[in-house]
Short mmCIF file of C-alpha atoms and ligand atoms in Angstrom, two decimals:
data_model
loop_
_atom_site.label_atom_id
_atom_site.label_comp_id
_atom_site.label_asym_id
_atom_site.label_seq_id
_atom_site.Cartn_x
_atom_site.Cartn_y
_atom_site.Cartn_z
CA MET C 1327 -21.53 12.55 15.25
CA ALA C 1328 -20.30 11.73 11.77
CA LYS C 1329 -17.48 9.24 11.70
CA GLU C 1330 -14.06 10.44 10.65
CA ILE C 1331 -13.17 9.73 7.04
CA VAL C 1332 -10.35 7.23 6.54
CA LEU C 1333 -8.94 6.61 3.09
CA SER C 1334 -6.14 4.56 1.65
CA GLY C 1335 -5.13 3.60 -1.85
CA ILE C 1336 -3.54 0.39 -2.91
CA ARG C 1337 -1.42 0.28 -6.04
CA SER C 1338 -2.32 -2.61 -8.27
CA THR C 1339 1.03 -4.32 -8.49
CA GLY C 1340 1.96 -7.83 -7.38
CA ASN C 1341 0.26 -10.06 -4.84
CA LEU C 1342 -0.32 -9.51 -1.16
CA HIS C 1343 2.25 -10.99 1.18
CA LEU C 1344 2.29 -11.59 4.93
CA GLY C 1345 3.97 -8.21 5.46
CA ASN C 1346 1.08 -6.42 3.74
CA TYR C 1347 -1.37 -8.50 5.72
CA TYR C 1348 0.00 -7.92 9.21
CA GLY C 1349 1.46 -4.46 8.48
CA ALA C 1350 -1.56 -2.84 6.87
CA LEU C 1351 -4.51 -4.92 5.86
CA ARG C 1352 -5.33 -6.40 9.22
CA ASN C 1353 -5.49 -2.87 10.60
CA PHE C 1354 -7.74 -1.69 7.77
CA VAL C 1355 -10.07 -4.52 8.67
CA ARG C 1356 -10.17 -3.42 12.30
CA MET C 1357 -10.84 0.21 11.39
CA GLN C 1358 -13.97 -0.60 9.45
CA ASP C 1359 -16.28 -0.44 12.44
CA ASP C 1360 -15.05 2.83 13.87
CA TYR C 1361 -14.49 4.99 10.82
CA ASP C 1362 -16.05 5.94 7.52
CA CYS C 1363 -13.56 3.82 5.57
CA ASN C 1364 -12.67 4.21 1.92
CA PHE C 1365 -10.27 1.83 0.22
CA PHE C 1366 -9.52 1.95 -3.47
CA ILE C 1367 -7.31 0.37 -6.09
CA ALA C 1368 -5.02 3.03 -7.54
CA ASP C 1369 -5.00 1.88 -11.16
CA LEU C 1370 -4.34 5.35 -12.58
CA HIS C 1371 -1.25 5.56 -10.42
CA ALA C 1372 -0.17 2.19 -11.77
CA LEU C 1373 -0.30 3.67 -15.29
CA THR C 1374 2.62 5.99 -14.47
CA THR C 1375 4.99 3.11 -15.13
CA ASN C 1376 3.25 2.06 -18.37
CA PRO C 1377 2.24 -1.48 -17.44
CA ASP C 1378 1.08 -4.05 -19.93
CA PRO C 1379 -2.69 -3.46 -20.35
CA GLN C 1380 -3.66 -7.08 -19.88
CA GLN C 1381 -1.50 -7.39 -16.81
CA LEU C 1382 -2.93 -4.21 -15.32
CA HIS C 1383 -6.45 -5.46 -15.87
CA ALA C 1384 -5.71 -8.82 -14.26
CA SER C 1385 -3.91 -7.31 -11.32
CA VAL C 1386 -6.73 -4.90 -10.44
CA LYS C 1387 -9.04 -7.86 -10.19
CA GLN C 1388 -6.55 -9.97 -8.27
CA ILE C 1389 -5.79 -7.28 -5.69
CA LEU C 1390 -9.45 -6.57 -5.23
CA ALA C 1391 -10.17 -10.24 -4.58
CA GLU C 1392 -7.27 -10.48 -2.15
CA TYR C 1393 -8.43 -7.51 -0.12
CA LEU C 1394 -11.96 -8.79 0.05
CA ALA C 1395 -10.74 -12.26 0.99
CA ALA C 1396 -8.62 -10.82 3.78
CA GLY C 1397 -11.58 -9.08 5.35
CA LEU C 1398 -12.34 -5.73 3.72
CA ASP C 1399 -16.10 -5.66 3.86
CA PRO C 1400 -18.09 -3.80 1.19
CA GLU C 1401 -21.00 -3.58 3.64
CA LYS C 1402 -18.86 -1.53 6.00
CA SER C 1403 -16.35 0.21 3.74
CA THR C 1404 -16.48 1.96 0.41
CA ILE C 1405 -14.33 -0.11 -1.90
CA TYR C 1406 -13.74 1.21 -5.41
CA ILE C 1407 -11.44 1.49 -8.37
CA GLN C 1408 -9.82 4.90 -8.84
CA SER C 1409 -10.50 5.10 -12.58
CA ASP C 1410 -14.23 4.60 -11.94
CA ILE C 1411 -14.30 8.09 -10.43
CA PRO C 1412 -13.93 10.52 -13.37
CA GLU C 1413 -14.15 13.43 -10.93
CA VAL C 1414 -10.67 12.46 -9.75
CA SER C 1415 -9.22 13.12 -13.19
CA GLU C 1416 -10.90 16.50 -13.45
CA LEU C 1417 -9.77 17.66 -10.02
CA TYR C 1418 -6.27 16.42 -10.87
CA LEU C 1419 -6.21 18.87 -13.77
CA LEU C 1420 -7.56 21.71 -11.64
CA LEU C 1421 -5.28 21.13 -8.67
CA ASN C 1422 -2.22 20.96 -10.92
CA MET C 1423 -2.70 24.70 -11.58
CA HIS C 1424 -1.51 25.26 -8.02
CA VAL C 1425 1.31 22.75 -7.91
CA GLY C 1426 4.92 23.69 -8.67
CA ILE C 1427 7.02 21.52 -10.97
CA GLY C 1428 9.97 22.24 -8.70
CA GLU C 1429 8.36 20.77 -5.62
CA LEU C 1430 7.30 17.74 -7.61
CA MET C 1431 10.80 17.24 -8.98
CA ARG C 1432 12.23 17.34 -5.48
CA THR C 1433 10.01 14.47 -4.30
CA ALA C 1434 12.08 11.44 -3.35
CA SER C 1435 9.81 8.94 -5.11
CA PHE C 1436 9.96 10.97 -8.33
CA LYS C 1437 13.75 11.06 -8.29
CA ASP C 1438 13.84 7.29 -7.82
CA LYS C 1439 11.37 6.54 -10.54
CA ALA C 1440 12.81 9.06 -12.99
CA ARG C 1441 16.21 7.46 -12.57
CA LYS C 1442 14.71 4.09 -13.28
CA ALA C 1443 12.92 5.41 -16.37
CA LEU C 1444 16.18 6.88 -17.69
CA GLY C 1445 18.09 3.74 -16.82
CA ILE C 1446 20.51 5.42 -14.44
CA GLY C 1447 21.45 3.89 -11.10
CA PRO C 1448 20.01 4.88 -7.74
CA ALA C 1449 21.04 8.25 -6.31
CA THR C 1450 24.24 8.21 -4.30
CA GLU C 1451 25.10 10.37 -1.33
CA GLY C 1452 25.62 13.97 -2.45
CA ALA C 1453 24.47 13.16 -5.99
CA ASP C 1454 24.61 15.94 -8.54
CA ASP C 1455 20.99 17.03 -8.82
CA GLU C 1456 21.73 19.55 -11.52
CA ALA C 1457 23.17 16.93 -13.85
CA PHE C 1458 20.15 14.78 -13.13
CA GLU C 1459 17.68 17.56 -13.94
CA HIS C 1460 19.62 18.26 -17.07
CA GLN C 1461 19.20 14.65 -18.10
CA ILE C 1462 15.46 14.79 -17.57
CA ILE C 1463 15.05 17.90 -19.69
CA GLY C 1464 17.65 16.91 -22.22
CA ALA C 1465 16.79 13.27 -22.74
CA GLU C 1466 15.87 12.91 -26.37
CA THR C 1467 16.17 9.23 -26.88
CA ASN C 1468 13.22 6.89 -26.55
CA LYS C 1469 13.78 7.07 -22.82
CA ARG C 1470 11.63 9.68 -21.21
CA VAL C 1471 10.27 10.61 -17.83
CA ASN C 1472 6.54 10.92 -18.37
CA ALA C 1473 4.59 13.82 -16.92
CA GLY C 1474 2.31 11.42 -15.06
CA LEU C 1475 5.26 10.29 -13.01
CA LEU C 1476 6.02 13.88 -12.10
CA THR C 1477 2.45 14.63 -11.07
CA TYR C 1478 1.97 11.40 -9.13
CA PRO C 1479 1.71 13.39 -5.85
CA THR C 1480 -0.99 15.65 -7.31
CA LEU C 1481 -3.09 12.61 -8.17
CA MET C 1482 -2.58 11.12 -4.73
CA ALA C 1483 -3.52 14.42 -3.09
CA VAL C 1484 -6.69 14.48 -5.18
CA ASP C 1485 -7.62 10.93 -4.10
CA ILE C 1486 -7.51 12.11 -0.52
CA LEU C 1487 -8.87 15.65 -0.83
CA ILE C 1488 -11.77 14.82 -3.10
CA GLN C 1489 -13.14 12.55 -0.36
CA LYS C 1490 -12.17 15.08 2.34
CA ALA C 1491 -10.44 12.30 4.22
CA THR C 1492 -8.68 13.26 7.45
CA LYS C 1493 -6.96 9.99 8.31
CA VAL C 1494 -4.74 8.21 5.80
CA PRO C 1495 -3.16 4.95 6.95
CA VAL C 1496 0.03 4.58 4.91
CA GLY C 1497 3.60 3.44 5.46
CA LYS C 1498 6.64 5.61 5.99
CA ASP C 1499 7.44 5.64 2.29
CA GLN C 1500 4.27 7.67 1.64
CA GLU C 1501 4.92 10.28 4.34
CA GLN C 1502 6.32 12.82 1.88
CA HIS C 1503 3.30 12.49 -0.40
CA LEU C 1504 1.04 13.13 2.55
CA GLU C 1505 3.05 16.20 3.50
CA LEU C 1506 2.59 17.53 -0.05
CA THR C 1507 -1.14 16.81 0.17
CA ARG C 1508 -1.37 18.99 3.28
CA ARG C 1509 0.61 21.72 1.58
CA PHE C 1510 -1.61 21.67 -1.52
CA ALA C 1511 -4.72 21.77 0.65
CA ARG C 1512 -3.44 24.76 2.65
CA ARG C 1513 -2.32 26.55 -0.48
CA PHE C 1514 -5.66 26.08 -2.23
CA ASN C 1515 -7.64 27.16 0.81
CA SER C 1516 -5.58 30.26 1.35
CA PHE C 1517 -5.38 31.26 -2.35
CA TYR C 1518 -9.17 31.31 -2.63
CA GLY C 1519 -9.84 32.31 0.98
CA VAL C 1520 -11.94 29.22 1.64
CA ASP C 1521 -11.90 26.34 4.05
CA LEU C 1522 -12.63 23.65 1.52
CA PHE C 1523 -10.04 20.95 2.04
CA PRO C 1524 -9.21 19.52 5.47
CA GLU C 1525 -5.57 18.59 6.08
CA PRO C 1526 -5.14 14.83 6.30
CA GLN C 1527 -2.91 13.11 8.85
CA ASN C 1528 -1.20 9.76 8.67
CA TYR C 1529 -3.02 7.21 10.72
CA ASN C 1530 -0.55 5.62 13.03
CA PHE C 1531 -1.38 2.14 14.18
CA GLY C 1532 0.70 2.79 17.28
CA ALA C 1533 1.20 -0.30 19.38
CA ALA C 1534 -0.49 -2.39 16.72
CA ALA C 1535 2.31 -1.65 14.22
CA VAL C 1536 4.29 -4.80 13.59
CA LYS C 1537 7.40 -5.46 11.58
CA VAL C 1538 7.18 -8.59 9.49
CA PRO C 1539 10.62 -9.95 8.62
CA GLY C 1540 11.46 -11.85 5.45
CA LEU C 1541 12.82 -15.38 5.12
CA ASP C 1542 16.28 -14.37 3.94
CA GLY C 1543 17.68 -13.55 7.35
CA SER C 1544 17.89 -9.82 6.68
CA GLY C 1545 15.28 -7.11 6.91
CA LYS C 1546 11.57 -6.83 6.42
CA MET C 1547 9.42 -8.78 4.03
CA GLY C 1548 9.15 -6.96 0.71
CA LYS C 1549 8.26 -7.64 -2.88
CA SER C 1550 11.54 -6.33 -4.24
CA GLU C 1551 13.48 -8.28 -1.62
CA GLY C 1552 12.22 -11.62 -3.00
CA ASN C 1553 11.78 -12.95 0.55
CA CYS C 1554 8.00 -13.06 0.68
CA ILE C 1555 5.32 -15.47 1.70
CA TYR C 1556 2.27 -14.66 -0.38
CA LEU C 1557 -1.29 -15.19 0.77
CA ILE C 1558 -1.90 -17.16 -2.41
CA ASP C 1559 1.12 -19.47 -2.02
CA ASP C 1560 -0.16 -23.03 -2.09
CA PRO C 1561 0.91 -25.33 0.78
CA LYS C 1562 3.70 -26.96 -1.19
CA VAL C 1563 5.30 -23.68 -2.22
CA LEU C 1564 4.86 -22.18 1.23
CA ARG C 1565 6.38 -25.13 3.07
CA LYS C 1566 9.33 -25.16 0.73
CA LYS C 1567 9.95 -21.43 1.27
CA VAL C 1568 9.85 -21.77 5.05
CA MET C 1569 12.09 -24.85 5.10
CA ARG C 1570 14.64 -22.89 3.07
CA ALA C 1571 14.62 -19.88 5.40
CA VAL C 1572 18.06 -18.74 6.55
CA THR C 1573 19.14 -19.81 10.07
CA ASP C 1574 22.52 -20.32 11.79
CA GLU C 1575 24.49 -23.28 13.21
CA GLY C 1576 22.35 -23.38 16.32
CA PRO C 1577 23.04 -22.36 19.93
CA LYS C 1578 26.33 -23.66 21.37
CA GLU C 1579 25.75 -22.69 24.98
CA PRO C 1580 22.68 -22.13 27.16
CA ASN C 1581 20.90 -18.78 26.85
CA GLN C 1582 23.03 -17.64 23.95
CA PRO C 1583 21.81 -14.41 22.27
CA VAL C 1584 19.65 -15.09 19.20
CA SER C 1585 21.09 -14.19 15.78
CA GLN C 1586 19.09 -12.01 13.38
CA PRO C 1587 17.94 -14.78 11.00
CA VAL C 1588 16.67 -16.92 13.89
CA ALA C 1589 15.11 -13.92 15.62
CA ASN C 1590 13.21 -13.34 12.37
CA LEU C 1591 11.75 -16.83 12.49
CA PHE C 1592 10.71 -16.27 16.08
CA SER C 1593 9.05 -12.98 15.04
CA LEU C 1594 7.05 -14.80 12.38
CA MET C 1595 6.11 -17.38 15.00
CA GLU C 1596 4.94 -14.67 17.38
CA LEU C 1597 2.55 -13.52 14.67
CA THR C 1598 1.15 -16.88 13.65
CA SER C 1599 1.73 -19.51 16.35
CA ALA C 1600 0.07 -20.08 19.71
CA PRO C 1601 1.92 -18.55 22.71
CA GLU C 1602 2.75 -21.94 24.21
CA VAL C 1603 4.28 -23.05 20.90
CA VAL C 1604 6.51 -19.99 20.82
CA ALA C 1605 7.43 -20.54 24.48
CA HIS C 1606 8.33 -24.17 23.75
CA TYR C 1607 10.78 -23.24 20.98
CA ARG C 1608 12.26 -20.36 22.95
CA GLN C 1609 12.93 -22.77 25.79
CA ALA C 1610 14.42 -25.29 23.36
CA TYR C 1611 16.70 -22.56 22.05
CA ALA C 1612 17.72 -21.57 25.57
CA ASP C 1613 18.67 -25.13 26.55
CA CYS C 1614 20.27 -25.88 23.16
CA SER C 1615 17.90 -28.75 22.33
CA ILE C 1616 16.29 -26.88 19.44
CA ARG C 1617 16.16 -28.34 15.95
CA TYR C 1618 15.49 -25.63 13.40
CA GLY C 1619 13.91 -28.17 11.06
CA ASP C 1620 11.17 -28.83 13.64
CA LEU C 1621 10.66 -25.14 14.26
CA LYS C 1622 10.29 -24.49 10.54
CA LYS C 1623 7.83 -27.33 10.08
CA GLN C 1624 5.72 -25.96 12.89
CA LEU C 1625 6.00 -22.43 11.58
CA ALA C 1626 4.95 -23.45 8.07
CA GLU C 1627 1.84 -25.19 9.42
CA ASP C 1628 0.93 -22.23 11.60
CA ILE C 1629 1.32 -19.80 8.71
CA LEU C 1630 -0.79 -22.08 6.56
CA ALA C 1631 -3.52 -22.02 9.20
CA VAL C 1632 -3.68 -18.24 8.67
CA THR C 1633 -3.33 -18.16 4.88
CA THR C 1634 -5.32 -21.22 3.81
CA PRO C 1635 -8.80 -19.82 4.51
CA ILE C 1636 -7.78 -16.55 2.86
CA ARG C 1637 -6.37 -18.35 -0.18
CA GLU C 1638 -9.56 -20.34 -0.56
CA ARG C 1639 -11.66 -17.21 -0.34
CA ILE C 1640 -9.46 -15.46 -2.92
CA ASN C 1641 -10.13 -18.26 -5.38
CA ASP C 1642 -13.86 -18.29 -4.65
CA ILE C 1643 -14.12 -14.55 -5.09
CA LEU C 1644 -12.11 -14.54 -8.31
CA ALA C 1645 -14.49 -17.10 -9.72
CA ASN C 1646 -17.46 -14.89 -8.90
CA GLU C 1647 -17.24 -12.06 -11.43
CA ASP C 1648 -20.76 -10.90 -10.69
CA TYR C 1649 -19.94 -10.33 -7.07
CA LEU C 1650 -16.76 -8.42 -7.94
CA ARG C 1651 -18.65 -6.24 -10.39
CA ARG C 1652 -21.33 -5.50 -7.82
CA VAL C 1653 -18.79 -4.56 -5.15
CA VAL C 1654 -17.01 -2.02 -7.32
CA ALA C 1655 -20.18 -0.64 -8.89
CA ASP C 1656 -21.61 -0.01 -5.47
CA GLY C 1657 -18.33 1.43 -4.20
CA ALA C 1658 -18.00 3.72 -7.21
CA GLU C 1659 -21.50 5.07 -6.70
CA ARG C 1660 -20.80 6.02 -3.10
CA ALA C 1661 -17.33 7.41 -3.82
CA ARG C 1662 -18.62 9.42 -6.79
CA ALA C 1663 -21.34 11.07 -4.75
CA ARG C 1664 -18.83 12.66 -2.43
CA ALA C 1665 -16.30 13.32 -5.19
CA ALA C 1666 -18.91 15.13 -7.29
CA ALA C 1667 -19.90 17.33 -4.37
CA THR C 1668 -16.30 18.34 -3.70
CA LEU C 1669 -15.60 18.94 -7.38
CA ALA C 1670 -18.66 21.19 -7.67
CA GLU C 1671 -17.37 23.28 -4.77
CA VAL C 1672 -13.92 23.54 -6.34
CA ARG C 1673 -15.27 24.57 -9.75
CA GLN C 1674 -17.36 27.25 -8.09
CA VAL C 1675 -14.47 28.55 -6.00
CA MET C 1676 -12.07 28.64 -8.97
CA GLY C 1677 -14.54 30.57 -11.11
CA ILE C 1678 -15.65 27.87 -13.49
CA ARG C 1679 -19.26 28.78 -13.82
CA LYS C 1680 -21.86 27.99 -16.40
CA PHE C 1681 -23.86 30.76 -18.07
N1 LIG A 1458 0.95 6.07 -3.46
C1 LIG A 1458 0.39 5.00 -2.68
C2 LIG A 1458 1.36 3.81 -2.72
O1 LIG A 1458 2.23 3.75 -3.51
C3 LIG A 1458 -0.96 4.56 -3.22
C4 LIG A 1458 -1.95 5.66 -3.14
C5 LIG A 1458 -2.50 6.34 -4.19
C6 LIG A 1458 -2.53 6.19 -1.96
N2 LIG A 1458 -3.38 7.26 -3.75
C7 LIG A 1458 -3.45 7.19 -2.38
C8 LIG A 1458 -2.39 5.90 -0.60
C9 LIG A 1458 -4.21 7.93 -1.46
C10 LIG A 1458 -3.16 6.63 0.31
C11 LIG A 1458 -4.05 7.64 -0.12
O2 LIG A 1458 1.21 2.90 -1.95
#
């Protein structure tokens, strides 16, 4: 039986941090044996926020190297760059004929990004949508909300539908985009009376889903939170970050409940340290003998044991341009084969025929 098609896109912004690694990447790596996996760098999506060309170029390469270093295997998975598949751009145009500007404007991510582009603050509870829409249409300064931003969900739907993927491992923040993808697929199929696009589902890692907290004592690790440990952090930087992590004054009485910042450090330990190490520090907390400085030193070394081999591979891979070029050329060839087949079906169904 043919393996199910899994697909996920990675926007080419910033570096990979421990949250990306444990939250997503490690699971991608595990899926490679059981599914027909497709992972790509979404550089066209990155263009919606008008990045600096040189930076975009560098970051596509960087992200690619980081994913390969962390275990995505071009022998098992199809790994490609979105803009290498011209069929995606053509289907994006065609699918847009069946997408409403209203439904796009109501997408949460669009509202956020449009506000940013116009330089107005984040939406507040019960915000006046009408005034907001008015601003988008009426803006006639050099601030504008580009059409690419509006049609971001169309492009994402095309990424998925053109490969006929049925499982899409993405985080909660992408749920709405996936819902739109299903709607567009259904709409297209029913408009033309065909069964061309399958409806993709989010791939839930279930029990394997882990939350990776940041070092600032609050919530999860995130780029915009500034509380990240990056895979490429060198030992000096990494140790410094961990030693500076937020804690509390320490337990005053035996078996005291653990505060959030300290619980976060224990969570990071659970991910990276040996079970007996975690048990040792939990016991030390319980009997009030714990010294956070020792815990942090241990934690930093255990994190380094995970990241150091990856960091070294990242640097090796980045230095090997030939290898990188081969990986994406090979990936593009495979991804284009399927994309071209789907596009041909769509053109036929929509009535675009050659004489
Ligand atoms: N929008 C996704 C993100 O911001 C990236 C993405 C683009 C994607 N196309 C995709 C994810 C297709 C899954 C499938 O992270």
